[in-house]
Short mmCIF file of C-alpha atoms and ligand atoms in Angstrom, two decimals:
data_model
loop_
_atom_site.label_atom_id
_atom_site.label_comp_id
_atom_site.label_asym_id
_atom_site.label_seq_id
_atom_site.Cartn_x
_atom_site.Cartn_y
_atom_site.Cartn_z
CA UNK A 1 -2.47 -41.98 19.56
CA UNK A 2 -0.38 -39.15 20.87
CA UNK A 3 1.06 -37.21 17.94
CA UNK A 4 3.56 -34.16 18.30
CA UNK A 5 2.14 -30.61 17.01
CA UNK A 6 3.65 -27.19 16.97
CA UNK A 7 1.77 -25.25 19.15
CA UNK A 8 1.69 -21.41 19.49
CA UNK A 9 1.83 -20.68 23.32
CA UNK A 10 2.23 -17.01 23.30
CA UNK A 11 2.50 -13.43 20.87
CA UNK A 12 3.83 -10.45 20.97
CA UNK A 13 4.56 -7.31 19.34
CA UNK A 14 6.19 -4.13 18.92
CA UNK A 15 5.38 -0.79 16.62
CA UNK A 16 7.53 2.27 16.88
CA UNK A 17 5.99 5.11 18.58
CA UNK A 18 5.92 7.51 16.02
CA UNK A 19 2.75 7.72 14.36
CA UNK A 20 2.04 9.10 10.34
CA UNK A 21 -1.29 9.72 9.94
CA UNK A 22 -2.75 10.44 6.34
CA UNK A 23 -3.14 14.42 6.98
CA UNK A 24 1.19 14.43 7.79
CA UNK A 25 1.52 12.43 4.61
CA UNK A 26 -0.72 15.02 2.53
CA UNK A 27 1.94 17.50 3.88
CA UNK A 28 4.74 15.72 1.83
CA UNK A 29 3.35 14.17 -1.40
CA UNK A 30 0.44 15.28 -3.41
CA UNK A 31 -2.32 12.92 -1.38
CA UNK A 32 -5.37 13.35 0.61
CA UNK A 33 -6.70 11.21 3.57
CA UNK A 34 -9.78 10.56 1.21
CA UNK A 35 -7.69 9.22 -1.70
CA UNK A 36 -6.03 6.60 0.68
CA UNK A 37 -8.51 5.62 3.16
CA UNK A 38 -11.12 4.55 0.21
CA UNK A 39 -8.55 3.00 -1.80
CA UNK A 40 -6.90 1.08 1.07
CA UNK A 41 -8.44 1.73 4.10
CA UNK A 42 -5.26 2.92 5.97
CA UNK A 43 -5.95 5.97 7.98
CA UNK A 44 -2.44 6.08 10.12
CA UNK A 45 1.20 4.05 10.39
CA UNK A 46 3.98 3.47 12.38
CA UNK A 47 7.46 4.59 11.26
CA UNK A 48 10.90 3.81 13.14
CA UNK A 49 13.15 6.67 13.93
CA UNK A 50 16.42 7.05 12.24
CA UNK A 51 19.15 4.50 13.32
CA UNK A 52 16.28 2.07 14.62
CA UNK A 53 16.97 -1.33 12.75
CA UNK A 54 14.77 -4.19 12.02
CA UNK A 55 16.50 -6.44 14.66
CA UNK A 56 15.48 -3.51 17.34
CA UNK A 57 11.89 -4.10 16.65
CA UNK A 58 12.13 -7.61 16.31
CA UNK A 59 14.28 -7.96 19.63
CA UNK A 60 11.54 -5.70 21.15
CA UNK A 61 8.51 -8.30 19.56
CA UNK A 62 10.24 -11.47 20.63
CA UNK A 63 10.96 -10.31 24.23
CA UNK A 64 7.22 -9.67 24.06
CA UNK A 65 6.14 -13.13 22.83
CA UNK A 66 8.72 -14.98 25.86
CA UNK A 67 7.10 -12.71 28.31
CA UNK A 68 3.20 -14.06 26.98
CA UNK A 69 4.43 -17.42 26.97
CA UNK A 70 6.18 -17.45 30.02
CA UNK A 71 9.26 -18.57 28.33
CA UNK A 72 12.55 -17.57 29.27
CA UNK A 73 15.04 -16.72 26.38
CA UNK A 74 17.22 -19.65 27.30
CA UNK A 75 14.69 -22.58 26.45
CA UNK A 76 14.78 -21.15 22.80
CA UNK A 77 16.45 -23.14 20.17
CA UNK A 78 15.23 -21.73 17.03
CA UNK A 79 15.04 -18.37 15.96
CA UNK A 80 13.43 -17.42 12.44
CA UNK A 81 12.73 -14.28 11.07
CA UNK A 82 10.69 -13.27 8.28
CA UNK A 83 11.69 -9.66 6.53
CA UNK A 84 12.61 -8.09 3.76
CA UNK A 85 14.27 -5.18 5.34
CA UNK A 86 17.38 -6.67 7.09
CA UNK A 87 19.78 -4.54 8.79
CA UNK A 88 22.55 -5.54 6.43
CA UNK A 89 23.34 -7.93 3.45
CA UNK A 90 24.78 -10.43 6.54
CA UNK A 91 24.85 -11.76 8.59
CA UNK A 92 21.35 -12.72 8.79
CA UNK A 93 19.24 -10.01 11.22
CA UNK A 94 17.97 -13.06 13.33
CA UNK A 95 21.62 -13.50 13.90
CA UNK A 96 21.36 -10.38 15.73
CA UNK A 97 18.31 -10.63 17.70
CA UNK A 98 19.57 -13.73 18.93
CA UNK A 99 22.60 -12.07 20.23
CA UNK A 100 20.36 -9.11 21.70
CA UNK A 101 18.24 -11.89 23.33
CA UNK A 102 21.52 -13.23 25.15
CA UNK A 103 20.65 -16.72 23.54
CA UNK A 104 23.86 -18.86 22.85
CA UNK A 105 22.37 -22.09 21.44
CA UNK A 106 20.17 -23.50 18.76
CA UNK A 107 20.13 -21.56 15.57
CA UNK A 108 19.18 -18.23 14.09
CA UNK A 109 18.05 -17.39 10.20
CA UNK A 110 16.11 -15.07 8.27
CA UNK A 111 13.35 -16.23 5.64
CA UNK A 112 12.76 -14.02 2.48
CA UNK A 113 9.27 -14.12 1.29
CA UNK A 114 8.30 -10.88 1.40
CA UNK A 115 4.48 -9.94 2.53
CA UNK A 116 4.67 -14.05 3.04
CA UNK A 117 7.50 -13.83 5.33
CA UNK A 118 5.67 -14.65 8.07
CA UNK A 119 3.85 -17.81 6.67
CA UNK A 120 6.83 -19.05 5.43
CA UNK A 121 8.75 -18.75 8.57
CA UNK A 122 6.20 -20.49 10.48
CA UNK A 123 6.09 -23.21 7.98
CA UNK A 124 9.78 -23.76 8.06
CA UNK A 125 9.51 -23.89 11.97
CA UNK A 126 6.72 -26.37 12.24
CA UNK A 127 8.87 -28.52 10.14
CA UNK A 128 11.76 -28.01 12.10
CA UNK A 129 9.81 -28.89 15.11
CA UNK A 130 8.25 -31.54 13.51
CA UNK A 131 11.29 -33.36 12.51
CA UNK A 132 12.00 -33.43 16.18
CA UNK A 133 15.39 -31.61 16.12
CA UNK A 134 14.22 -28.69 17.79
CA UNK A 135 11.61 -27.62 20.92
CA UNK A 136 11.01 -24.25 21.18
CA UNK A 137 11.17 -21.59 18.62
CA UNK A 138 10.81 -17.52 18.29
CA UNK A 139 9.10 -16.98 14.80
CA UNK A 140 9.26 -12.87 14.36
CA UNK A 141 8.24 -10.80 11.16
CA UNK A 142 9.52 -7.76 11.64
CA UNK A 143 10.37 -4.99 8.73
CA UNK A 144 11.19 -1.12 8.14
CA UNK A 145 9.51 -0.65 5.04
CA UNK A 146 10.00 3.32 5.29
CA UNK A 147 13.42 2.72 4.01
CA UNK A 148 12.97 1.27 0.85
CA UNK A 149 10.27 3.40 -0.18
CA UNK A 150 10.77 6.47 -2.54
CA UNK A 151 8.72 8.93 -0.44
CA UNK A 152 8.49 11.08 -3.28
CA UNK A 153 6.18 8.44 -4.84
CA UNK A 154 2.80 8.79 -3.63
CA UNK A 155 1.44 5.61 -5.45
CA UNK A 156 3.53 3.25 -3.08
CA UNK A 157 4.86 5.47 0.06
CA UNK A 158 1.40 5.65 1.58
CA UNK A 159 1.00 1.97 1.56
CA UNK A 160 3.77 0.64 3.86
CA UNK A 161 5.27 1.24 7.28
CA UNK A 162 7.03 -0.55 10.18
CA UNK A 163 6.72 -3.00 13.04
CA UNK A 164 7.37 -6.38 14.20
CA UNK A 165 5.12 -9.15 16.02
CA UNK A 166 6.24 -12.69 16.73
CA UNK A 167 5.05 -15.86 18.22
CA UNK A 168 6.69 -18.80 20.42
CA UNK A 169 5.95 -22.11 18.76
CA UNK A 170 7.06 -24.98 21.13
CA UNK A 171 6.74 -28.88 20.10
CA UNK A 172 4.34 -30.52 22.16
CA UNK A 173 3.18 -34.21 22.35
CA UNK A 174 -0.26 -35.28 23.02
CA UNK A 175 -2.31 -34.17 19.76
CA UNK A 176 -4.59 -36.87 18.25
CA UNK A 177 -3.67 -36.03 14.53
CA UNK A 178 -7.50 -34.36 13.98
CA UNK A 179 -8.35 -30.90 13.32
CA UNK A 180 -9.44 -30.79 17.22
CA UNK A 181 -5.70 -30.59 18.12
CA UNK A 182 -3.99 -27.23 19.05
CA UNK A 183 -1.27 -26.44 17.12
CA UNK A 184 -0.48 -25.73 13.37
CA UNK A 185 -2.62 -27.96 11.45
CA UNK A 186 -1.84 -27.05 7.66
CA UNK A 187 -0.26 -24.92 5.65
CA UNK A 188 -0.20 -24.47 1.87
CA UNK A 189 2.72 -22.54 0.24
CA UNK A 190 3.20 -21.08 -3.33
CA UNK A 191 5.48 -18.86 -5.29
CA UNK A 192 5.52 -18.08 -9.12
CA UNK A 193 8.90 -16.00 -10.11
CA UNK A 194 7.18 -15.21 -13.68
CA UNK A 195 5.59 -12.29 -11.52
CA UNK A 196 8.57 -10.99 -9.89
CA UNK A 197 8.42 -7.63 -11.80
CA UNK A 198 5.13 -6.47 -10.55
CA UNK A 199 6.48 -5.86 -7.38
CA UNK A 200 10.12 -6.01 -6.35
CA UNK A 201 12.86 -3.52 -5.24
CA UNK A 202 15.24 -1.79 -8.15
CA UNK A 203 18.39 -2.47 -6.32
CA UNK A 204 20.79 -4.96 -4.19
CA UNK A 205 24.24 -6.06 -4.68
CA UNK A 206 23.39 -7.11 -8.20
CA UNK A 207 22.00 -3.27 -8.48
CA UNK A 208 23.71 -0.22 -7.55
CA UNK A 209 22.12 0.96 -4.04
CA UNK A 210 19.81 -0.10 -1.95
CA UNK A 211 16.73 0.71 -4.62
CA UNK A 212 13.30 1.62 -4.03
CA UNK A 213 9.84 -0.44 -3.99
CA UNK A 214 8.29 -0.65 -7.39
CA UNK A 215 4.74 -1.91 -7.58
CA UNK A 216 2.17 -2.53 -10.36
CA UNK A 217 -1.00 -1.65 -7.99
CA UNK A 218 -3.99 -2.55 -9.57
CA UNK A 219 -1.97 -6.04 -11.24
CA UNK A 220 -0.82 -7.02 -7.85
CA UNK A 221 -4.65 -6.22 -6.15
CA UNK A 222 -6.07 -8.83 -8.83
CA UNK A 223 -3.50 -11.92 -8.33
CA UNK A 224 -4.09 -11.31 -4.77
CA UNK A 225 -7.48 -11.84 -4.36
CA UNK A 226 -7.45 -14.82 -6.99
CA UNK A 227 -4.21 -16.46 -5.67
CA UNK A 228 -5.03 -15.83 -1.89
CA UNK A 229 -8.45 -17.05 -2.77
CA UNK A 230 -7.45 -20.21 -4.48
CA UNK A 231 -5.40 -21.20 -1.40
CA UNK A 232 -7.51 -20.73 0.81
CA UNK A 233 -10.12 -22.65 -0.92
CA UNK A 234 -7.59 -25.57 -1.28
CA UNK A 235 -6.98 -25.74 2.50
CA UNK A 236 -10.47 -25.58 3.41
CA UNK A 237 -11.38 -28.38 1.04
CA UNK A 238 -7.84 -30.55 1.72
CA UNK A 239 -9.49 -30.40 5.50
CA UNK A 240 -12.91 -30.95 4.67
CA UNK A 241 -13.79 -27.34 6.23
CA UNK A 242 -15.75 -24.57 5.43
CA UNK A 243 -15.57 -20.72 6.14
CA UNK A 244 -18.05 -21.55 8.87
CA UNK A 245 -15.53 -23.44 10.56
CA UNK A 246 -13.03 -20.90 10.92
CA UNK A 247 -13.45 -18.75 13.99
CA UNK A 248 -10.73 -16.17 13.17
CA UNK A 249 -9.27 -14.76 9.75
CA UNK A 250 -6.01 -13.27 10.19
CA UNK A 251 -5.07 -11.94 6.86
CA UNK A 252 -1.79 -10.18 5.66
CA UNK A 253 -3.05 -6.71 6.05
CA UNK A 254 -1.93 -5.11 2.84
CA UNK A 255 -5.38 -3.34 1.93
CA UNK A 256 -8.94 -3.36 3.05
CA UNK A 257 -10.09 -3.66 0.04
CA UNK A 258 -8.19 -7.09 -0.57
CA UNK A 259 -9.12 -7.99 3.00
CA UNK A 260 -13.03 -7.54 1.95
CA UNK A 261 -12.64 -9.27 -1.76
CA UNK A 262 -11.12 -12.16 -0.14
CA UNK A 263 -13.19 -12.51 2.82
CA UNK A 264 -16.46 -12.52 0.07
CA UNK A 265 -14.52 -14.92 -2.06
CA UNK A 266 -14.47 -17.43 0.27
CA UNK A 267 -17.97 -16.52 2.05
CA UNK A 268 -16.42 -15.79 5.22
CA UNK A 269 -18.56 -13.75 8.17
CA UNK A 270 -16.78 -10.18 8.03
CA UNK A 271 -17.16 -10.21 11.93
CA UNK A 272 -14.15 -13.01 11.63
CA UNK A 273 -12.01 -10.81 9.95
CA UNK A 274 -9.34 -9.53 12.10
CA UNK A 275 -8.20 -5.70 10.82
CA UNK A 276 -5.67 -3.89 11.35
CA UNK A 277 -4.26 -2.17 8.36
CA UNK A 278 -6.20 1.01 9.19
CA UNK A 279 -3.59 2.17 12.01
CA UNK A 280 -0.40 0.05 11.08
CA UNK A 281 -0.76 0.01 6.91
CA UNK A 282 1.19 -2.81 5.30
CA UNK A 283 3.96 -4.03 7.53
CA UNK A 284 4.75 -6.73 5.10
CA UNK A 285 6.13 -9.84 6.99
CA UNK A 286 4.95 -8.35 10.22
CA UNK A 287 1.39 -7.40 9.33
CA UNK A 288 0.19 -11.02 10.45
CA UNK A 289 1.90 -11.32 13.66
CA UNK A 290 0.77 -7.99 14.49
CA UNK A 291 -2.44 -8.70 13.92
CA UNK A 292 -2.77 -11.97 15.71
CA UNK A 293 -1.26 -10.46 18.68
CA UNK A 294 -4.08 -7.17 18.66
CA UNK A 295 -6.93 -9.71 18.50
CA UNK A 296 -5.18 -12.11 21.35
CA UNK A 297 -4.39 -8.86 23.68
CA UNK A 298 -8.34 -7.84 23.46
CA UNK A 299 -9.63 -11.30 24.07
CA UNK A 300 -11.00 -12.25 20.87
CA UNK A 301 -8.59 -15.28 20.20
CA UNK A 302 -9.10 -17.80 22.70
CA UNK A 303 -7.85 -20.81 23.59
CA UNK A 304 -9.15 -23.85 21.20
CA UNK A 305 -10.18 -21.39 18.56
CA UNK A 306 -9.40 -22.07 14.74
CA UNK A 307 -7.64 -19.93 13.15
CA UNK A 308 -6.90 -19.10 9.61
CA UNK A 309 -4.07 -16.91 7.96
CA UNK A 310 -3.18 -15.78 4.47
CA UNK A 311 -0.30 -14.09 2.50
CA UNK A 312 0.97 -12.81 -0.79
CA UNK A 313 3.89 -10.87 -1.45
CA UNK A 314 6.34 -9.81 -4.06
CA UNK A 315 7.62 -12.79 -6.35
CA UNK A 316 4.54 -13.76 -6.20
CA UNK A 317 4.72 -15.81 -3.01
CA UNK A 318 1.75 -16.66 -1.44
CA UNK A 319 -0.22 -19.15 0.53
CA UNK A 320 -2.56 -20.30 3.71
CA UNK A 321 -2.20 -22.09 6.93
CA UNK A 322 -4.64 -23.28 9.53
CA UNK A 323 -4.01 -23.52 13.32
CA UNK A 324 -5.96 -24.11 16.38
CA UNK A 325 -4.98 -21.58 19.24
N1 ACO B 401 -2.39 10.04 -3.74
C1 ACO B 401 -3.65 10.71 -4.81
N2 ACO B 401 -3.74 10.18 -6.05
C2 ACO B 401 -2.72 9.04 -6.22
C3 ACO B 401 -2.44 8.14 -5.15
C4 ACO B 401 -2.40 8.84 -4.12
N3 ACO B 401 -1.70 8.44 -3.36
N4 ACO B 401 -1.66 7.16 -5.66
C5 ACO B 401 -1.96 7.15 -7.08
N5 ACO B 401 -2.32 8.21 -7.12
C6 ACO B 401 -3.90 8.41 -8.59
C7 ACO B 401 -2.55 8.21 -9.45
O1 ACO B 401 -2.30 8.85 -10.11
C8 ACO B 401 -3.96 8.04 -10.51
O2 ACO B 401 -3.92 9.24 -10.99
P1 ACO B 401 -4.39 9.24 -12.70
O3 ACO B 401 -5.74 8.67 -12.80
O4 ACO B 401 -4.17 10.72 -12.82
O5 ACO B 401 -3.22 8.74 -13.51
C9 ACO B 401 -5.08 7.66 -9.97
O6 ACO B 401 -4.75 7.69 -8.53
C10 ACO B 401 -5.61 6.28 -10.26
O7 ACO B 401 -4.21 5.27 -9.96
P2 ACO B 401 -4.17 4.06 -9.86
O8 ACO B 401 -3.27 3.33 -9.28
O9 ACO B 401 -5.23 3.25 -10.90
O10 ACO B 401 -5.46 3.57 -8.14
P3 ACO B 401 -6.01 2.40 -8.41
O11 ACO B 401 -7.60 2.68 -8.04
O12 ACO B 401 -5.66 1.13 -8.49
O13 ACO B 401 -5.42 2.33 -6.54
C11 ACO B 401 -3.80 1.09 -5.24
C12 ACO B 401 -4.11 1.87 -6.05
C13 ACO B 401 -4.14 1.44 -4.01
C14 ACO B 401 -2.25 0.98 -5.17
C15 ACO B 401 -4.52 -0.21 -5.56
O14 ACO B 401 -4.18 -0.53 -6.68
C16 ACO B 401 -4.26 -1.31 -4.72
O15 ACO B 401 -4.75 -1.15 -3.54
N6 ACO B 401 -3.26 -2.15 -5.58
C17 ACO B 401 -2.45 -3.40 -3.99
C18 ACO B 401 -1.45 -2.88 -4.00
C19 ACO B 401 -1.12 -3.60 -2.71
O16 ACO B 401 -1.68 -3.55 -1.67
N7 ACO B 401 0.29 -3.98 -2.52
C20 ACO B 401 0.72 -4.06 -1.29
C21 ACO B 401 2.06 -5.06 -1.42
S1 ACO B 401 1.33 -6.57 -1.97
C22 ACO B 401 0.71 -7.08 -0.82
O17 ACO B 401 0.82 -6.85 0.50
C23 ACO B 401 -0.71 -8.23 -1.22
#
């Protein structure tokens, strides 16, 4: 049997050069390095300069992924951008990235699932490739969360940051239809709008102004651990796997304590957890591809490794995915 799989053939990233440490933040709001580190694991984050847009970060990450996959932009027929911080209401920011890359065929659109955005976008791209209408996709997570946090609210502004990551997803035949295949093997997406008031932005076209991010931190923490934990348990049991079968766990980088609690719940060896939250903070939809590319660059993730990703974001939206590198 030879079945079609969506295989990640390269990854890339881009971080704005401006590093803001916890000590820098402590000069602006009433906080300390000790508070931020002990509650979140975050030590520093990148913040885009004024005038630098989500499309700029996303374009740079996409170019890096194209180079690493050895794919020319002209071969791309699908661009999906996960972002909650688009350049403007419309057109989509993916369209701007498409133009920046000089691509004039296929289609480009945004997916909005906040911190779960990359997981959603990868699932949508996988399904479009599986349906046979598209061959090569760029899936990007890019965010400028510094534009939607209230820099006077110490409870939220210390958590979020800017950045972008991307992968090239190619439709390839030759899979055996088993978990030994390379490519996307399984995804589990969920949402439940009853929780929309726990994490949201209080602005937009239906309100006045862009608004600021609002969060019930303790509630988000509890839901994140339980919902992500359940999603992963389902992913493992649906595939007859245990956490020992996972080579690398690349979670959404919200908070080191959430990562530790989820890894403990699913009994995963902590050495298998890819952690970048200390240097990137929470870059929402960009955090998984940023972390993924980090582990590819330093040689941890190798061809044939089984990767587990997960996320929870505003909505709530959440889920998990298994793919073989
Ligand atoms: N510096 C110093 N003190 C602070 C800060 C700060 N930056 N922020 C809040 N405090 C104070 C509070 O005012 C409060 O003071 P009080 O006791 O005098 O009232 C005290 O610290 C404790 O505040 P809590 O909100 O109870 O702190 P908690 O221990 O819950 O930690 C945190 C807050 C880190 C936000 C935690 O709830 C958390 O990690 N939640 C998960 C949120 C998250 O990761 N969201 C990301 C988006 S969703 C996602 O990506 C999964």
